[in-house]
Coordinates of C-alpha atoms in Angstrom, one line a residue:
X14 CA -35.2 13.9 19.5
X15 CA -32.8 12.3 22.1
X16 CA -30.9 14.6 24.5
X17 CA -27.5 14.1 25.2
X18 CA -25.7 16.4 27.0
X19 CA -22.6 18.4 25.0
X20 CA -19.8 20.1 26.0
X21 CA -20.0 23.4 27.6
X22 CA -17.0 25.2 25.5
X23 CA -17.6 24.4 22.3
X24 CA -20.6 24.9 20.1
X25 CA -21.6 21.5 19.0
X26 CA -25.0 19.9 17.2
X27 CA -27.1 17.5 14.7
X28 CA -26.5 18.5 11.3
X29 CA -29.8 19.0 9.0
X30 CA -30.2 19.0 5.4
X31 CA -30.1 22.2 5.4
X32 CA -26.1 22.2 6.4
X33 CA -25.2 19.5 3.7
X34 CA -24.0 22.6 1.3
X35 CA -21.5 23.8 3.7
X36 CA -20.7 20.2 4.8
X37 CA -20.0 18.7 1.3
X38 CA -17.2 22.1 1.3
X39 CA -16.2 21.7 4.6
X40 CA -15.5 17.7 3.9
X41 CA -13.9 18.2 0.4
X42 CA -11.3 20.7 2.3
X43 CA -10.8 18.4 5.2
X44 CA -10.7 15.9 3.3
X45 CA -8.2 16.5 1.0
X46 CA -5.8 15.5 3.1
X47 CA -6.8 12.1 3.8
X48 CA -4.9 9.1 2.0
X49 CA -8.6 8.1 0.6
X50 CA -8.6 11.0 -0.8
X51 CA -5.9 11.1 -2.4
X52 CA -5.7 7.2 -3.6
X53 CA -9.9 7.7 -4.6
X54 CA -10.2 11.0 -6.2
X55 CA -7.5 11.8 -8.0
X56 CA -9.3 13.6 -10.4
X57 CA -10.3 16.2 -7.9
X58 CA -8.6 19.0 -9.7
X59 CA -10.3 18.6 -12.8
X60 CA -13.8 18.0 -11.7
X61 CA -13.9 20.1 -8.2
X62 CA -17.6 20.0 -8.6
X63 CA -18.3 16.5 -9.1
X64 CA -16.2 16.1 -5.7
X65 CA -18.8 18.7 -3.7
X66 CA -21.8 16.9 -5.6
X67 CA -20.9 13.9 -4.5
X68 CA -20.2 14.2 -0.3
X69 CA -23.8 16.2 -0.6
X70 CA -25.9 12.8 -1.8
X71 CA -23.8 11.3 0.8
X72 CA -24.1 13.6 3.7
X73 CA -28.1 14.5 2.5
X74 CA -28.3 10.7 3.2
X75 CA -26.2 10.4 6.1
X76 CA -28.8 12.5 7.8
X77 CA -31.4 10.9 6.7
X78 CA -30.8 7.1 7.5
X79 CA -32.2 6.7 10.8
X80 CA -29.0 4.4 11.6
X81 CA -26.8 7.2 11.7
X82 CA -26.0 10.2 13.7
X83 CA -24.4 13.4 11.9
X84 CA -23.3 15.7 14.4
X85 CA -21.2 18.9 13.5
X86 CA -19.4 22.0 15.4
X87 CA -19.2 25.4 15.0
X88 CA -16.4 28.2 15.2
X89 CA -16.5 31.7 13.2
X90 CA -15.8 32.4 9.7
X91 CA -12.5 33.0 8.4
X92 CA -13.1 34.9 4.8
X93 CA -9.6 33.6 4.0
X94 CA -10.3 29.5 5.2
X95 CA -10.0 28.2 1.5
X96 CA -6.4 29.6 1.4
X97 CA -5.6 27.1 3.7
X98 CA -6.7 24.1 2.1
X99 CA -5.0 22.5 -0.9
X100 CA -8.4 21.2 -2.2
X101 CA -10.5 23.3 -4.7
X102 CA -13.2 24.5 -3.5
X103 CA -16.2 25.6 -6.2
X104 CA -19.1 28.0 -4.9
X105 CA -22.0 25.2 -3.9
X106 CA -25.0 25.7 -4.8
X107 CA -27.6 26.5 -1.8
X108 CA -24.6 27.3 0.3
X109 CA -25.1 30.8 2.2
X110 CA -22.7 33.7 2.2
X111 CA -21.0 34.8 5.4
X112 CA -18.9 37.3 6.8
X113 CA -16.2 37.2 9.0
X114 CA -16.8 35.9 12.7
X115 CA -20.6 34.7 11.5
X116 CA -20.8 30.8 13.8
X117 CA -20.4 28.0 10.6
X118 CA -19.6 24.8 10.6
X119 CA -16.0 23.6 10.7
X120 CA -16.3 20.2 11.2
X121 CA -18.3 16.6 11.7
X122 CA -18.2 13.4 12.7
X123 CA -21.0 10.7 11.5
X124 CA -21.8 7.2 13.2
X125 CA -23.4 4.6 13.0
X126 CA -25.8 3.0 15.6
X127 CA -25.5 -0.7 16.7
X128 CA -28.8 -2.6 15.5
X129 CA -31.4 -2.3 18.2
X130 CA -29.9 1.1 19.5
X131 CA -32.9 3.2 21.3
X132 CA -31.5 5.9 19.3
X133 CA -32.1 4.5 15.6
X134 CA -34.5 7.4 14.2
X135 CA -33.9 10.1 17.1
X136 CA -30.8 11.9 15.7
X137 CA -32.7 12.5 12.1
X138 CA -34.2 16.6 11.0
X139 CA -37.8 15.9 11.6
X140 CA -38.6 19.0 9.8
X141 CA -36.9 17.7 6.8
X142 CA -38.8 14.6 7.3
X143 CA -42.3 16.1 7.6
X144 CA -41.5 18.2 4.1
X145 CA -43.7 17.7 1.2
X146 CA -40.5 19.4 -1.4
X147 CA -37.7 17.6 -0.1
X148 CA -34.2 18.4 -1.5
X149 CA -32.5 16.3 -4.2
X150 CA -28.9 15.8 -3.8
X151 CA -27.9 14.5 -7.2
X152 CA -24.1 13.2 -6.3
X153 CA -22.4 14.3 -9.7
X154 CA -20.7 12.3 -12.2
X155 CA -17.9 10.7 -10.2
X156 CA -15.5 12.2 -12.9
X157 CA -13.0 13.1 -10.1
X158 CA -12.6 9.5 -8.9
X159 CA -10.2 6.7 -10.5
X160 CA -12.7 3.6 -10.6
X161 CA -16.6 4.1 -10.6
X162 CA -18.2 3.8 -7.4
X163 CA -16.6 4.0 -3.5
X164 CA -13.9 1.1 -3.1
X165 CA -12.5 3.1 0.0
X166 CA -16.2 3.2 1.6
X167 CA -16.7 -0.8 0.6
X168 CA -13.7 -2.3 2.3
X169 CA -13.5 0.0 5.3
X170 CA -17.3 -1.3 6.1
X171 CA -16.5 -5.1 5.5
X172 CA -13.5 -4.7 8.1
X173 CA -16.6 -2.9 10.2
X174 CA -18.9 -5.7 9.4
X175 CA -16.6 -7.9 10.7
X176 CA -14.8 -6.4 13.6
X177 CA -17.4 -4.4 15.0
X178 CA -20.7 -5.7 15.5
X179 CA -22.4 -4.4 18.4
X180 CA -20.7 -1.2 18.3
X181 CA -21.1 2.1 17.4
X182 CA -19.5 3.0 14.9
X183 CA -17.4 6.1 14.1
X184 CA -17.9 6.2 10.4
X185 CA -16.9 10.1 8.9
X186 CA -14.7 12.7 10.7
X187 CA -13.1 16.1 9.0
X188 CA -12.2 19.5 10.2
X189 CA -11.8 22.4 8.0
X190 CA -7.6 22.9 7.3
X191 CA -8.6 26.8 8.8
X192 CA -9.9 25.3 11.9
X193 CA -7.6 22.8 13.0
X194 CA -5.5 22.5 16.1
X195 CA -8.6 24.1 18.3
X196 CA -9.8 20.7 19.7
X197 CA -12.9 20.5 17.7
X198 CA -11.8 16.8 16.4
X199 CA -11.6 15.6 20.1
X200 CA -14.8 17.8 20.9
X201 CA -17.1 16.0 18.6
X202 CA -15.6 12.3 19.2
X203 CA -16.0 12.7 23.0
X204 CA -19.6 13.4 22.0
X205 CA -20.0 10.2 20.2
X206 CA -18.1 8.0 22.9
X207 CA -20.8 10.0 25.6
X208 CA -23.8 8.9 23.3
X209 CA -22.6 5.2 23.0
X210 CA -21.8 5.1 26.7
X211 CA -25.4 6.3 27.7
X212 CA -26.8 3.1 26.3
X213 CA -23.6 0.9 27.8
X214 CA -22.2 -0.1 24.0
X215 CA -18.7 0.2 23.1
X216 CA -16.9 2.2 20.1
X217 CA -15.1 1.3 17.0
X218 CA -13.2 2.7 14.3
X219 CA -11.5 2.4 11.3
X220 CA -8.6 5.1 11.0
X221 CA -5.8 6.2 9.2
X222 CA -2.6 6.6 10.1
X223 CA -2.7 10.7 10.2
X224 CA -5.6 10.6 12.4
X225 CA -4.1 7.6 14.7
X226 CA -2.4 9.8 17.3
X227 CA -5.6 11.2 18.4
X228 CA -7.4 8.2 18.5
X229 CA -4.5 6.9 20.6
X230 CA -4.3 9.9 23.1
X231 CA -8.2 9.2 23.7
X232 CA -8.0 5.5 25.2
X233 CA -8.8 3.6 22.0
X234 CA -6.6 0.7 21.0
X235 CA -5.7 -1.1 18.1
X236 CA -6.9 -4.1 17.2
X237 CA -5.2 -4.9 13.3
X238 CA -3.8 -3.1 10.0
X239 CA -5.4 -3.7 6.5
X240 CA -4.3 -3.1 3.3
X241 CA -5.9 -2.5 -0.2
X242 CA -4.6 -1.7 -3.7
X243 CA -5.8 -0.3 -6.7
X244 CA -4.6 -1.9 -10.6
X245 CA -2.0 0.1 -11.1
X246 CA 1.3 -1.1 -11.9
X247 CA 3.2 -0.7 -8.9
X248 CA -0.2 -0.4 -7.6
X249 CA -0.9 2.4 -4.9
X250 CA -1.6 0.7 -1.6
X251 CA -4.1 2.4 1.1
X252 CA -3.5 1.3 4.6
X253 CA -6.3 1.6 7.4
X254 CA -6.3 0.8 11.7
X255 CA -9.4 -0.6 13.8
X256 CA -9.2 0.5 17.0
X257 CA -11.9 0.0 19.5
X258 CA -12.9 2.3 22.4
X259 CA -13.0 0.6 24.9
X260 CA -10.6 -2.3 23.7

């Protein structure tokens, strides 16, 4: 596995599949206050489940693409954290129980490796590699989403396909509502930028506009805005920013 060194304050590490369960809560939370969230799932009320279900399969795979990194950080347990979230959050199956102050994860970023990265296949869980029963994430029935499938996901990748090639790409990033405001967004981000840097290739992004102030404040730069829209009539527009890191 490759070694790259993290920061000193913070705890910070690879996810393994054994995490998805309390990453698939801790994205639906974050989440939830995303515009993609709002303009893709806006059945999330309704069908909480099918919302958890799905970020598993994607997170389970995520960690299991040898293309990707999935790197998360820790803080301690707030009993009360789903009060501060607006999402609803159903109990998850495999998900353990903690009590207050127990280290669990609060947050994540995922990205994506260049092609012919010397990391491709060094960030994965070799244990969950090397397993004969390996977990099935089943991804749910997409009831909580407007339109089958991931329109979001399929036009911010052909705006990375096109702007971004030869960079890593920043692909997934969410703090728990309960955990904000400690720096663990920044924390995990300077990781990444570290990790691309240590094999001399640049960053990219595609961002929305809540999240563009950080993204600013780090040195990355925008390149362009793009728009999409769903059928509706007026239709509901989602706006996104590339930035790259460095420009």
């Amino acid at each position: 596995m490759a070694s790259i060194a993290l920061p000193s304050s913070v705890i910070l590490r690879l996810a393994t599949i054994k995490d998805v369960p309390r990453i698939s809560a801790v994205a639906t939370a974050g989440f939830f206050y995303s515009p993609a969230f709002e303009w893709e799932r806006r059945y999330h009320a309704q069908y909480p489940g099918d919302t958890i279900k799905s970020f598993a399969k994607r997170f389970a795979d995520i960690i299991r693409d040898p293309e990707h990194i999935l790197g998360v950080v820790e803080d301690s347990y707030q009993p009360d954290e789903n009060s501060k979230t607006g999402a609803t959050i159903v109990s998850n199956p495999g998900e353990k129980a903690f009590q207050a102050g127990d280290p669990v994860i609060v947050g994540f970023a995922a990205w994506k490796l260049p092609p012919g990265s010397k990391y491709i296949g060094q960030f994965m869980d070799h244990e969950d590699l090397a397993s004969d029963n390996r977990r099935v994430f089943g991804g749910g029935l997409d009831r909580d989403k407007y339109m089958p499938g991931s329109p979001v996901y399929e036009a911010v990748s052909a705006q990375e396909e096109k702007h971004f090639q030869g960079r890593m790409v920043i692909e997934l990033v969410a703090i728990h509502p309960a955990y904000w405001r400690r720096g663990h967004a920044k924390s995990l981000l300077s990781w990444g930028i570290a990790v691309a840097e240590s094999e001399e290739v640049k960053t990219g992004v595609v961002a929305n506009t809540r999240g563009l102030g950080l993204y600013l404040s780090m040195g990355f730069k925008e390149v362009l805005r793009f728009s999409i829209q769903d059928e509706d009539e007026p239709p509901n527009v989602l706006s996104g920013v590339l930035l790259k890191y460095p420009d």
